[in-house]
Short mmCIF file of C-alpha atoms in Angstrom, two decimals:
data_model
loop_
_atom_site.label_atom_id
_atom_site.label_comp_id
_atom_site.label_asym_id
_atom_site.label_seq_id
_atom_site.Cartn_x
_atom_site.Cartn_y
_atom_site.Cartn_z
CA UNK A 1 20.57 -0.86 -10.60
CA UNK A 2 21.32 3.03 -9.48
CA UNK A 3 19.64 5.05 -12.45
CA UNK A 4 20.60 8.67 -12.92
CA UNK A 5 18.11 11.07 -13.92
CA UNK A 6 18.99 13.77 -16.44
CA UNK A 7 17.75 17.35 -16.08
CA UNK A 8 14.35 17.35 -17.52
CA UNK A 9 13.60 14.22 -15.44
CA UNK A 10 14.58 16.48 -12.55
CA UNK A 11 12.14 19.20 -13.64
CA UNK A 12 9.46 16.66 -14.40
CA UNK A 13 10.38 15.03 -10.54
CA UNK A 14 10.47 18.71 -9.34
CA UNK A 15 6.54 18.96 -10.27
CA UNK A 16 5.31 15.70 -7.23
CA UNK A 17 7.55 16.68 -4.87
CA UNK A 18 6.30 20.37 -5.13
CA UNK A 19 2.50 18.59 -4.78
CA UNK A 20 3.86 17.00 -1.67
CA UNK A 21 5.40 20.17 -0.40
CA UNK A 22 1.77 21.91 -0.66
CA UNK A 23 0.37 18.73 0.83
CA UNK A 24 2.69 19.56 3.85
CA UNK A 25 1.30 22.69 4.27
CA UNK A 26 -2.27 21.85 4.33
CA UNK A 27 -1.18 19.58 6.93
CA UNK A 28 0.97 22.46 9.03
CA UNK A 29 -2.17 24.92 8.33
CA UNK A 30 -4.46 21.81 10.21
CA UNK A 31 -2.11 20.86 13.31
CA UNK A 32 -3.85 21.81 16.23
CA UNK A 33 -5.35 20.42 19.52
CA UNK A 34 -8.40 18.41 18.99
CA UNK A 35 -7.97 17.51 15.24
CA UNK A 36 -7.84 14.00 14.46
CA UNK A 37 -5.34 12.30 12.78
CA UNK A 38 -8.09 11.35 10.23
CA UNK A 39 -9.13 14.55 9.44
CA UNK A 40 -6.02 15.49 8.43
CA UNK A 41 -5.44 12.90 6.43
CA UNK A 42 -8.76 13.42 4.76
CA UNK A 43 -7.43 16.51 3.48
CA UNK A 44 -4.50 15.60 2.19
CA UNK A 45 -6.38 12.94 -0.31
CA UNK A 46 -8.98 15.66 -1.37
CA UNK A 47 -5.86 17.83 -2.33
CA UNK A 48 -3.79 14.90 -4.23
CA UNK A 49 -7.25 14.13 -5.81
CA UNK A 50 -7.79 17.58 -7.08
CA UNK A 51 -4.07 17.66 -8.76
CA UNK A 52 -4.38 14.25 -10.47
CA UNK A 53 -1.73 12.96 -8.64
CA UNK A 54 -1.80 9.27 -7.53
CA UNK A 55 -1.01 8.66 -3.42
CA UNK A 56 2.04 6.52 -3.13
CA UNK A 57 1.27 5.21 -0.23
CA UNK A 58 -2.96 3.91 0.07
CA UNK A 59 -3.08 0.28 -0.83
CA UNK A 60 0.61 -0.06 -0.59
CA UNK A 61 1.01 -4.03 -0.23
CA UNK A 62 1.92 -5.30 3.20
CA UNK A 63 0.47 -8.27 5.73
CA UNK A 64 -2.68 -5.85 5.08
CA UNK A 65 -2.75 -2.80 2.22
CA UNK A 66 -2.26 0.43 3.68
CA UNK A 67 -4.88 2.35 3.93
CA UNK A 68 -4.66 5.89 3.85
CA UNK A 69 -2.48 8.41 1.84
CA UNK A 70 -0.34 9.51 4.89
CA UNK A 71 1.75 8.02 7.57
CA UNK A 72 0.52 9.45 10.64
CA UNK A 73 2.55 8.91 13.59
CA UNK A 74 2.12 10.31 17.18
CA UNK A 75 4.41 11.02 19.46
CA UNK A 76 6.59 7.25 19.94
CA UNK A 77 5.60 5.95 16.88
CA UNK A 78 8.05 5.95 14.77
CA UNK A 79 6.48 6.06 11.14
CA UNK A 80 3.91 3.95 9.07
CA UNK A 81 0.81 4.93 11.80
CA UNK A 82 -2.24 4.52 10.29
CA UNK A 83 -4.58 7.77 10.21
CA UNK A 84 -7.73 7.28 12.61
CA UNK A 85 -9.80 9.14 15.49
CA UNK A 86 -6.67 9.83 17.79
CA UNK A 87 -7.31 13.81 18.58
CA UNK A 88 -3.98 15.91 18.67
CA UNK A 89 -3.69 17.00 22.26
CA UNK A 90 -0.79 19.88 22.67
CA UNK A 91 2.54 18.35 23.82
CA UNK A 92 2.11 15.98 21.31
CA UNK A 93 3.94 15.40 17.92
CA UNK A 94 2.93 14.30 14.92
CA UNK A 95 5.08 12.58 12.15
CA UNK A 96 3.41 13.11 8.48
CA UNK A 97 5.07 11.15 5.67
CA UNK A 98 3.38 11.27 2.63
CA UNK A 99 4.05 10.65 -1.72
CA UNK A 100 2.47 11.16 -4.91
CA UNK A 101 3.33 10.53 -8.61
CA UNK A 102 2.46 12.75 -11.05
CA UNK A 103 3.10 12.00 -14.98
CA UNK A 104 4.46 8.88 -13.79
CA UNK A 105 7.19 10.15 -11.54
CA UNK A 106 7.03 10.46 -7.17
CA UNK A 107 8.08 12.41 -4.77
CA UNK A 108 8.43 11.77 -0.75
CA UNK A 109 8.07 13.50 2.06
CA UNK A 110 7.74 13.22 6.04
CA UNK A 111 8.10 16.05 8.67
CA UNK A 112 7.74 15.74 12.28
CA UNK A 113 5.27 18.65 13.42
CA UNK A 114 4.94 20.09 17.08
CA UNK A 115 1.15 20.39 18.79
CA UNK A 116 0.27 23.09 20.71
CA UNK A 117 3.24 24.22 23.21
CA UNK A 118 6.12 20.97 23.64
CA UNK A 119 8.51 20.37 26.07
CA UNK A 120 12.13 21.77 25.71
CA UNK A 121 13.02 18.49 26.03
CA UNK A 122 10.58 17.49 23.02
CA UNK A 123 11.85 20.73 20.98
CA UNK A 124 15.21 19.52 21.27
CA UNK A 125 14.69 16.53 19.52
CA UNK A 126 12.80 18.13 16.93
CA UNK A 127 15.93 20.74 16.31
CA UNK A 128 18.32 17.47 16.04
CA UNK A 129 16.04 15.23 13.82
CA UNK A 130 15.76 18.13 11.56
CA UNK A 131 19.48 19.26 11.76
CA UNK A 132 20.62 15.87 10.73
CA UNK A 133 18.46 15.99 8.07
CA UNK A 134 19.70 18.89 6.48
CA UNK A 135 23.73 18.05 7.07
CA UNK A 136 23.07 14.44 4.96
CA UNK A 137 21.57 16.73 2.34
CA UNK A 138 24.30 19.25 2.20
CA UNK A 139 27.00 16.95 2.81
CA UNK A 140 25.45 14.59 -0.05
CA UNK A 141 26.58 17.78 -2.50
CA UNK A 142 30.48 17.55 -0.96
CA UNK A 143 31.19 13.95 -0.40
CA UNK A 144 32.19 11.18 -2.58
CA UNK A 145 30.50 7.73 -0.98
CA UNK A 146 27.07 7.89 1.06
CA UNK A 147 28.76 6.08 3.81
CA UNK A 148 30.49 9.55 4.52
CA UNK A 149 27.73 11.47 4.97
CA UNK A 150 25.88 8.21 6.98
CA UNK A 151 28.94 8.92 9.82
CA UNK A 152 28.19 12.79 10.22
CA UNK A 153 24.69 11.71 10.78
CA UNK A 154 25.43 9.20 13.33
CA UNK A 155 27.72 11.89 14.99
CA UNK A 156 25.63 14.33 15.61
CA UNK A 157 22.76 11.71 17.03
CA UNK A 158 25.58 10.02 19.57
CA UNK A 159 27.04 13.97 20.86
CA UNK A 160 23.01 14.24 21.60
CA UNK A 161 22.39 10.86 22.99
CA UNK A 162 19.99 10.00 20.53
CA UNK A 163 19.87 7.31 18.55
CA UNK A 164 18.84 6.88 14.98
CA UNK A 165 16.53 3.95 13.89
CA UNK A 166 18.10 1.37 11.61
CA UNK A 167 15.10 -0.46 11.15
CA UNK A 168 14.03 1.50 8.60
CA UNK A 169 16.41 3.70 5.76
CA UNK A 170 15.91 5.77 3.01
CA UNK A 171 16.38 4.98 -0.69
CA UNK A 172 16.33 6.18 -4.00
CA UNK A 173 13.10 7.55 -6.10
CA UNK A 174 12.24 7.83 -9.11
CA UNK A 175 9.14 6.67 -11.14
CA UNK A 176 8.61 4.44 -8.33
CA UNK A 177 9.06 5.01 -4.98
CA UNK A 178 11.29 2.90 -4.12
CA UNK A 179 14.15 2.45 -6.09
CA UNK A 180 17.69 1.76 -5.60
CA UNK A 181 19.93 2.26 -3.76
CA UNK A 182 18.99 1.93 -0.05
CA UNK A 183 19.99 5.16 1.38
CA UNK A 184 20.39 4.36 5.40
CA UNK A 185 21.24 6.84 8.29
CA UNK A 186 23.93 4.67 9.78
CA UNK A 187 27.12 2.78 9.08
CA UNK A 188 28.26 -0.75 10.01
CA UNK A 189 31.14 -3.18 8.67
CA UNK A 190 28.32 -5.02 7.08
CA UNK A 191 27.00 -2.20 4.96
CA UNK A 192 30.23 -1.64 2.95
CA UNK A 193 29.37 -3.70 0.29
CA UNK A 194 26.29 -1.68 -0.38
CA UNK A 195 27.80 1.92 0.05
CA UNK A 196 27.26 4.14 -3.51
CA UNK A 197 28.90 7.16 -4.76
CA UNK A 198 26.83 10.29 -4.82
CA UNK A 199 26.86 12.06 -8.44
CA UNK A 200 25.11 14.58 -10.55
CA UNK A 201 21.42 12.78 -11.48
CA UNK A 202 21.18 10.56 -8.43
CA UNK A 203 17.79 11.25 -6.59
CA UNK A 204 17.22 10.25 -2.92
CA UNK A 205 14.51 10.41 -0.23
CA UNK A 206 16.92 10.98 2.77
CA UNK A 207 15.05 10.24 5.74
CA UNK A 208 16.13 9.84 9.13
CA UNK A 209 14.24 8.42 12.20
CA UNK A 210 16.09 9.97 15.47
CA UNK A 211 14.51 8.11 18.70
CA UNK A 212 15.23 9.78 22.38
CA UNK A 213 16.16 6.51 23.36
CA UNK A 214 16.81 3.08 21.76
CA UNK A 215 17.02 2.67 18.29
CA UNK A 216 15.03 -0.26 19.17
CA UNK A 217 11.32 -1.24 17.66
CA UNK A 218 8.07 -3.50 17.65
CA UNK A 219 5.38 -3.26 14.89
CA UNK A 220 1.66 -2.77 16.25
CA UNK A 221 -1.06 -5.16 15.85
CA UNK A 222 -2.16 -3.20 13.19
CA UNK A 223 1.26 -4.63 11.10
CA UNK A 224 2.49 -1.03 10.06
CA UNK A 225 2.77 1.07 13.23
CA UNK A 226 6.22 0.86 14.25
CA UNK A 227 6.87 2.55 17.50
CA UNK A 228 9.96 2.64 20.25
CA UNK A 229 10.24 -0.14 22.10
CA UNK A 230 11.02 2.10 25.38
CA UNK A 231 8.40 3.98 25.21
CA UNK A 232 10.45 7.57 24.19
CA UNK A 233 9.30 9.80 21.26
CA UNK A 234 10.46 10.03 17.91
CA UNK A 235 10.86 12.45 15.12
CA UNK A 236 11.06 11.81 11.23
CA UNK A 237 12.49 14.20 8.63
CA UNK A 238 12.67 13.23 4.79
CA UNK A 239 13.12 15.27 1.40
CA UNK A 240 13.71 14.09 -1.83
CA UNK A 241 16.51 15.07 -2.76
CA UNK A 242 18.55 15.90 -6.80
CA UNK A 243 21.99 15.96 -6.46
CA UNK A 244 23.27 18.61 -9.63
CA UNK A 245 26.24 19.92 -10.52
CA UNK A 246 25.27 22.96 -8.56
CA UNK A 247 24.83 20.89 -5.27
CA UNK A 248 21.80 19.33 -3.96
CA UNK A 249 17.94 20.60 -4.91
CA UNK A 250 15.62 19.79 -2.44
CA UNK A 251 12.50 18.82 -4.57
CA UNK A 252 9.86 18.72 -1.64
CA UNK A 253 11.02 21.58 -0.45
CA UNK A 254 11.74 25.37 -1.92
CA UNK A 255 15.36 25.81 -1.97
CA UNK A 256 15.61 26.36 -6.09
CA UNK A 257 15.02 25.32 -9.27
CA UNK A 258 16.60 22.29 -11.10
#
């Protein structure tokens, strides 16, 4: 069941996903060649710890509990890679998602970050993953069904012969992180049933995975890295997102008050 959240949920919301935009830019402050993935997300659960707020995402249950408080994914991994030794060599990108609830409600947030100097082919996909992103949330303030918004994504992938991953959607957030409704970046016959209309109160963690070439995957040994099964990089952009009655608030990031 969809549950809308009323205005002092959103300012109560607003409070984690600000915590998660801070976390963000411990993480952009750290980036760097020779910094390990580890280190990073070292910091990151030192900050959380300091604010009270509880990391979404260490022990979350799986074949194995994760283990850390970030996703940290490198280069073709796609998301859920698990923070280690790897050292950030420049070229490289780095994928951070990361959550925490705070007086019981969450926030979500992943950005994919460049290392060092990139290829233009690399910056490219950075400037589409993140375009994307921001269309869904601005069109999720003009259109009526999610489905809508789903094509202009897919559009804007296909004119750059990209694909987005369908593996893995988005979904709705509230005092857990996971709530309903399943929010994904594509649209197929199948998924009618399950499109939702986008009103005042609704609160999403858009999120989509753009891979340079198939939107294909396989899961590590590990059982949460999921990386491209050709081999090509990928880029991940989320916000959580409050849709209002004067348009959508992005509550990890710094675009107003609700």
């Amino acid at each position: 069941m969809i549950t809308l959240k009323s205005k002092r949920e959103l300012v109560l919301m607003k409070e984690a996903g600000q915590l998660v935009a801070q976390a963000h830019r411990i993480v952009r402050s750290m980036i760097e060649p020779g910094v390990t993935t580890g280190e990073i997300d070292a910091q990151v659960e030192a900050f959380f710890e300091k604010h009270n707020a509880e990391p979404l995402f260490k022990g979350y249950p799986g074949d194995v509990p994760f283990p850390a408080v970030t996703c940290m994914s490198v280069n073709e991994q796609i998301v859920h890679g698990i923070p280690g030794d790897y050292e950030l060599k420049s070229g490289d990108i780095l994928s951070v998602d990361t959550g925490c609830r705070v007086n019981g409600w969450c926030g979500d947030s992943a950005w994919t970050y460049a290392v060092g100097d990139v290829s233009p082919e690399t910056q490219r996909l950075l400037d589409v993953g993140e375009e994307i992103l921001n269309v869904a949330i601005e069109q999720a303030g003009k259109q009526k069904k999610w489905s809508t918004v789903a094509k202009k994504m897919m559009k804007i992938a296909k004119a750059n012969r990209y694909s987005l991953v369908e593996k893995f959607v988005g979904h709705g957030i509230g005092r857990d992180m996971h709530e309903p409704p399943q929010v994904p970046n594509y649209t197929k016959k199948e998924l009618e049933y399950e499109d939702f209309e986008l009103k005042p109160g609704l609160v999403l963690a858009i999120e989509p995975m753009l891979n340079q070439g198939t939107p294909d995957i396989r899961v590590l040994a590990d059982k949460w890295t999921a990386v491209t099964k050709d081999g090509k990089l990928s880029v991940h952009f989320e916000h959580t997102v409050a849709l209002t009655e004067d348009g959508p608030v992005r509550l990890t990031g710094q675009d107003g008050e609700v």
